[in-house]
CSV table of C-alpha atoms and ligand atoms in Angstrom, one decimal:
chain,number,residue,atom,x,y,z
E,1,MET,CA,-0.2,-0.2,0.0
E,2,THR,CA,3.4,2.9,0.5
E,3,GLU,CA,5.3,1.5,-2.7
E,4,TRP,CA,4.7,5.2,-3.6
E,5,LEU,CA,6.7,6.3,-0.9
E,6,GLY,CA,9.9,4.6,-2.6
E,7,LEU,CA,11.1,3.1,1.0
E,8,PRO,CA,14.2,0.4,1.2
E,9,PRO,CA,11.9,-3.3,1.1
E,10,LEU,CA,11.1,-4.4,3.8
E,11,ALA,CA,12.4,-7.1,6.1
E,12,SER,CA,10.7,-6.2,10.1
E,13,ALA,CA,7.7,-8.0,11.8
E,14,HIS,CA,6.3,-4.1,13.2
E,15,GLY,CA,7.9,-2.1,9.6
E,16,GLY,CA,4.1,-2.2,8.3
E,17,GLN,CA,2.8,-0.1,10.9
E,18,ILE,CA,5.7,2.9,9.6
E,19,ASP,CA,5.2,3.0,6.8
E,20,SER,CA,1.6,2.5,7.4
E,21,LEU,CA,2.0,6.4,10.0
E,22,ILE,CA,4.1,7.5,7.2
E,23,GLY,CA,2.1,7.1,4.5
E,24,TRP,CA,-0.9,8.5,6.0
E,25,THR,CA,1.4,11.7,7.4
E,26,HIS,CA,2.5,12.5,3.8
E,27,ILE,CA,-1.7,12.4,3.0
E,28,PHE,CA,-2.4,14.6,5.5
E,29,MET,CA,0.0,16.7,4.8
E,30,PHE,CA,-0.6,17.6,1.2
E,31,VAL,CA,-3.8,17.7,1.7
E,32,LEU,CA,-2.7,20.5,3.9
E,33,PHE,CA,-0.2,22.1,1.2
E,34,ILE,CA,-3.0,22.4,-1.1
E,35,GLY,CA,-5.1,23.7,2.1
E,36,TRP,CA,-2.8,25.9,2.8
E,37,GLY,CA,-1.6,27.0,-0.8
E,38,SER,CA,-4.8,27.8,-1.8
E,39,PHE,CA,-6.0,29.7,1.6
E,40,PHE,CA,-2.5,31.9,0.3
E,41,THR,CA,-3.3,32.2,-3.0
E,42,TYR,CA,-7.1,33.2,-2.1
E,43,CYS,CA,-5.9,36.1,0.3
E,44,LEU,CA,-2.8,37.4,-2.2
E,45,ILE,CA,-6.0,38.0,-4.4
E,46,ARG,CA,-9.4,39.1,-2.5
E,47,PHE,CA,-6.4,41.7,-0.4
E,48,ARG,CA,-5.1,42.7,-2.7
E,49,ARG,CA,-3.6,46.7,-3.3
E,50,SER,CA,-6.2,47.9,-5.8
E,51,ARG,CA,-8.4,46.4,-4.5
E,52,ASN,CA,-7.6,47.4,-1.1
E,53,PRO,CA,-6.2,50.6,-1.4
E,54,VAL,CA,-6.9,51.6,2.8
E,55,ALA,CA,-6.3,49.2,5.5
E,56,ASP,CA,-10.3,48.4,7.1
E,57,TYR,CA,-10.0,48.7,10.7
E,58,ALA,CA,-12.8,46.1,11.4
E,59,GLY,CA,-10.5,43.4,9.1
E,60,VAL,CA,-12.2,40.0,8.4
E,61,THR,CA,-15.3,39.6,10.3
E,62,SER,CA,-16.2,35.8,9.7
E,63,HIS,CA,-15.2,32.9,11.7
E,64,SER,CA,-14.5,30.3,8.8
E,65,SER,CA,-11.1,31.3,8.4
E,66,SER,CA,-10.9,30.2,13.4
E,67,TYR,CA,-12.4,26.6,11.8
E,68,LEU,CA,-9.9,26.0,9.0
E,69,GLU,CA,-7.9,26.0,12.2
E,70,VAL,CA,-9.5,24.3,14.6
E,71,ALA,CA,-10.1,21.6,12.1
E,72,VAL,CA,-6.1,21.7,10.8
E,73,ALA,CA,-5.3,21.1,15.0
E,74,VAL,CA,-8.2,18.6,15.1
E,75,VAL,CA,-6.4,16.7,12.6
E,76,GLU,CA,-2.7,17.3,13.5
E,77,ALA,CA,-4.2,16.1,16.9
E,78,ILE,CA,-5.7,12.9,15.7
E,79,LEU,CA,-2.9,12.3,14.5
E,80,LEU,CA,0.2,12.4,16.8
E,81,PHE,CA,-3.2,11.2,20.0
E,82,ALA,CA,-4.7,8.0,17.8
E,83,PHE,CA,-1.4,6.9,15.3
E,84,SER,CA,2.4,8.2,16.6
E,85,ILE,CA,2.2,8.0,20.5
E,86,PRO,CA,-0.2,4.5,20.7
E,87,LEU,CA,2.7,3.2,17.5
E,88,TRP,CA,5.6,4.8,20.0
E,89,ALA,CA,4.6,3.2,23.3
E,90,ALA,CA,4.5,-0.5,21.9
E,91,ARG,CA,7.7,0.0,19.5
E,92,VAL,CA,9.5,1.3,23.8
E,93,ASP,CA,7.4,0.1,26.2
E,94,ARG,CA,6.6,-3.2,25.5
E,95,MET,CA,9.2,-4.9,25.2
E,96,PRO,CA,9.1,-8.6,24.5
E,97,PRO,CA,10.3,-11.5,27.9
E,98,ALA,CA,13.8,-12.1,27.8
E,99,ASN,CA,14.2,-15.2,27.8
E,100,GLU,CA,12.7,-15.1,24.4
E,101,ALA,CA,14.2,-12.6,22.5
E,102,LEU,CA,17.8,-13.2,20.8
E,103,VAL,CA,19.7,-10.4,23.6
E,104,VAL,CA,22.6,-8.7,21.6
E,105,GLN,CA,24.5,-5.6,22.8
E,106,VAL,CA,26.1,-2.9,20.3
E,107,THR,CA,28.4,-0.4,21.3
E,108,GLY,CA,29.0,2.2,18.5
E,109,GLU,CA,32.5,4.0,18.8
E,110,GLN,CA,34.4,6.2,16.0
E,111,PHE,CA,34.0,5.0,14.3
E,112,ALA,CA,33.2,1.2,14.1
E,113,TRP,CA,29.9,-0.7,16.0
E,114,ASN,CA,30.9,-3.9,18.5
E,115,VAL,CA,28.6,-6.7,19.1
E,116,HIS,CA,29.0,-8.5,21.8
E,117,TYR,CA,26.4,-11.8,22.8
E,118,PRO,CA,25.7,-13.2,25.4
E,119,GLY,CA,26.7,-17.0,24.3
E,120,PRO,CA,23.7,-19.9,25.3
E,121,ASP,CA,24.5,-18.8,29.8
E,122,GLY,CA,22.8,-15.0,28.8
E,123,VAL,CA,25.2,-13.5,31.2
E,124,PHE,CA,27.2,-10.3,29.8
E,125,GLY,CA,30.7,-11.1,30.9
E,126,ARG,CA,32.4,-9.1,32.9
E,127,THR,CA,33.8,-5.7,31.1
E,128,ASP,CA,36.3,-3.2,32.5
E,129,ILE,CA,38.3,0.0,30.9
E,130,LYS,CA,41.9,-1.3,31.7
E,131,LEU,CA,41.5,-4.8,29.8
E,132,LEU,CA,40.2,-2.4,26.9
E,133,ASP,CA,42.5,-2.7,23.9
E,134,LEU,CA,41.5,-0.7,20.8
E,135,GLN,CA,43.5,-4.0,18.3
E,136,SER,CA,42.7,-6.7,20.3
E,137,ASN,CA,39.7,-6.0,23.4
E,138,PRO,CA,38.1,-3.3,22.2
E,139,LEU,CA,35.1,-3.9,24.5
E,140,GLY,CA,37.6,-5.1,27.4
E,141,LEU,CA,36.0,-7.8,28.2
E,142,ASP,CA,37.5,-9.8,30.8
E,143,ARG,CA,37.9,-13.7,29.7
E,144,GLU,CA,39.0,-14.9,32.7
E,145,ASP,CA,35.0,-13.9,34.2
E,146,PRO,CA,33.0,-17.7,34.4
E,147,ALA,CA,30.0,-15.8,32.7
E,148,ALA,CA,32.4,-14.7,30.1
E,149,LYS,CA,33.4,-18.0,28.9
E,150,ASP,CA,30.7,-18.1,26.1
E,151,ASP,CA,30.9,-14.8,25.3
E,152,VAL,CA,31.0,-13.3,21.4
E,153,THR,CA,32.4,-9.9,20.1
E,154,THR,CA,32.5,-9.0,16.6
E,155,LEU,CA,33.4,-5.6,14.7
E,156,ASN,CA,30.5,-4.2,12.2
E,157,GLN,CA,29.5,-7.8,12.0
E,158,LEU,CA,25.6,-8.1,13.7
E,159,TYR,CA,24.4,-11.9,13.3
E,160,LEU,CA,20.5,-12.8,13.9
E,161,PRO,CA,18.1,-14.8,13.7
E,162,VAL,CA,14.9,-14.8,11.2
E,163,ASN,CA,11.3,-14.5,12.6
E,164,ARG,CA,12.6,-14.2,16.6
E,165,PRO,CA,12.3,-11.1,18.9
E,166,ILE,CA,15.3,-9.0,18.7
E,167,ILE,CA,16.5,-6.6,21.8
E,168,VAL,CA,19.8,-4.5,20.8
E,169,ARG,CA,21.3,-3.0,23.7
E,170,LEU,CA,22.5,0.5,22.5
E,171,LYS,CA,25.8,1.9,23.7
E,172,SER,CA,28.2,4.3,22.7
E,173,LYS,CA,31.6,5.0,24.0
E,174,ASP,CA,32.7,8.5,22.8
E,175,VAL,CA,29.9,10.6,21.1
E,176,ILE,CA,26.5,10.3,19.8
E,177,HIS,CA,25.5,7.3,17.0
E,178,SER,CA,23.0,6.4,16.0
E,179,PHE,CA,21.8,2.9,14.9
E,180,GLY,CA,20.0,2.8,12.0
E,181,VAL,CA,19.0,-0.6,9.9
E,182,PRO,CA,16.8,1.2,7.5
E,183,GLU,CA,15.0,-2.6,6.1
E,184,PHE,CA,14.0,-2.7,9.3
E,185,ARG,CA,12.6,0.8,10.0
E,186,VAL,CA,14.7,0.7,13.2
E,187,LYS,CA,16.7,3.9,14.2
E,188,GLN,CA,17.7,5.1,17.7
E,189,ASP,CA,20.4,7.2,19.3
E,190,ALA,CA,23.2,5.9,21.2
E,191,ILE,CA,24.1,7.8,23.8
E,192,PRO,CA,27.7,7.4,26.7
E,193,GLY,CA,26.5,6.6,29.9
E,194,LEU,CA,23.2,5.3,28.5
E,195,THR,CA,22.0,1.6,27.3
E,196,ILE,CA,18.8,2.0,25.5
E,197,PRO,CA,17.0,-1.1,24.6
E,198,ILE,CA,15.3,-1.5,21.4
E,199,TRP,CA,13.9,-4.3,19.6
E,200,PHE,CA,12.1,-5.6,16.4
E,201,VAL,CA,11.6,-8.7,14.7
E,202,PRO,CA,13.8,-9.8,11.9
E,203,THR,CA,11.1,-11.4,8.6
E,204,ILE,CA,13.6,-11.4,5.5
E,205,THR,CA,17.2,-14.0,5.9
E,206,THR,CA,19.2,-12.2,3.8
E,207,ALA,CA,19.1,-15.3,1.7
E,208,GLU,CA,16.1,-14.5,0.4
E,209,MET,CA,16.2,-10.9,0.3
E,210,ARG,CA,18.8,-11.4,-2.5
E,211,ARG,CA,16.7,-14.1,-4.4
E,212,GLN,CA,13.4,-11.2,-3.7
E,213,THR,CA,15.6,-8.2,-4.7
E,214,GLY,CA,17.5,-9.8,-7.4
E,215,LYS,CA,20.9,-8.3,-6.1
E,216,PRO,CA,23.4,-11.5,-5.3
E,217,GLU,CA,25.6,-8.8,-3.1
E,218,PHE,CA,22.8,-7.6,-1.4
E,219,GLN,CA,23.9,-6.7,2.4
E,220,TYR,CA,21.1,-5.4,5.6
E,221,GLU,CA,24.0,-2.0,6.5
E,222,ILE,CA,23.5,-0.9,9.9
E,223,ALA,CA,24.8,2.5,8.5
E,224,CYS,CA,25.3,5.4,11.4
E,225,ALA,CA,22.7,7.9,12.1
E,226,GLN,CA,24.2,10.8,14.0
E,227,LEU,CA,26.7,12.3,12.3
E,228,CYS,CA,29.6,11.0,14.9
E,229,GLY,CA,32.7,12.9,13.5
E,230,LEU,CA,35.7,13.0,10.6
E,231,GLY,CA,34.7,9.4,9.9
E,232,HIS,CA,31.4,8.9,10.2
E,233,ALA,CA,30.7,8.0,6.6
E,234,ARG,CA,32.4,4.9,6.7
E,235,MET,CA,30.7,3.3,10.2
E,236,ARG,CA,29.0,0.8,7.9
E,237,GLY,CA,28.1,-3.1,9.8
E,238,PHE,CA,26.5,-5.2,8.6
E,239,VAL,CA,23.7,-7.4,10.0
E,240,THR,CA,23.5,-11.0,8.4
E,241,VAL,CA,20.0,-12.3,9.1
E,242,GLN,CA,20.2,-16.9,8.8
E,243,THR,CA,17.8,-19.1,9.5
E,244,ALA,CA,17.8,-20.4,13.2
E,245,GLU,CA,20.1,-23.3,12.3
E,246,GLU,CA,22.5,-21.3,10.9
E,247,PHE,CA,22.5,-18.7,13.5
E,248,GLN,CA,23.0,-21.4,16.0
E,249,ALA,CA,26.2,-23.3,14.1
E,250,TRP,CA,27.8,-19.7,13.1
E,251,LEU,CA,27.4,-18.5,17.0
E,252,GLN,CA,29.2,-22.5,18.8
E,253,SER,CA,31.5,-21.7,16.1
E,254,GLU,CA,32.7,-18.3,17.5
E,255,ILE,CA,32.2,-20.1,21.1
E,256,GLU,CA,34.6,-22.0,20.0
E,257,LEU,CA,37.2,-19.0,18.3
E,258,GLN,CA,37.1,-17.2,20.9
E,259,SER,CA,37.1,-18.6,24.0
E,260,ALA,CA,40.2,-21.4,22.6
E,261,PRO,CA,43.2,-19.5,24.8
E,262,ASP,CA,45.4,-16.8,23.0
E,263,PRO,CA,48.4,-18.6,21.6
E,264,PHE,CA,50.3,-15.2,21.8
E,265,ARG,CA,48.8,-13.9,25.4
V,301,LIG,CU1,28.8,7.3,14.1
């Protein structure tokens, strides 16, 4: 219904609501544009100088323009209270239970996305700023902590299972970044000092999207949507949506790889 907006292909469960809200906002704003544009043109002609050489002290006596303004305010209130606020509440307040969802931590930094999975125990391992090493340990993860044994971290690569609620806990190490994945209709600022959760359900795997779009090189991209410094334009992450089995296999192989003792330490 909203193809005319030219949005990127939709790949999340809630995205249809966002699209229909964007669609309705465009329709209402177009009606407003035509309405106010005609009113403006009417005033230019009706109150032209040649017809009104002297100012009229009584002014307009009819109330039609006031009614019009009230009607516009009512339409805007409907947009806000009937559409936007309930949609916002559903997106932000009603988080899926953490035991049904995949919880993953994404930390923005100049100019990359650090991804942290808690592993099968569901507990994020301890992080310590003293262990932070920009090359080998950008999150300062303490591998000695038992909860960290099965943790997986990646740089700019977010792997997700399809058709399962995903809770992303967004953080930032330095300045304000913004986690935006257009196909999921998700965008949220990452603010230093805060952990902000967002959630969505991806509905189309990367492989399926490649088939549907006919683009064999298609990738879901995390675009940093806040100008965060000189390297902002190259702050790209990639999202790979897989079937539940593929995702489990990937996670398992990463756990084995990353929990192995580091031969250089
Ligand atoms: Cu950024």
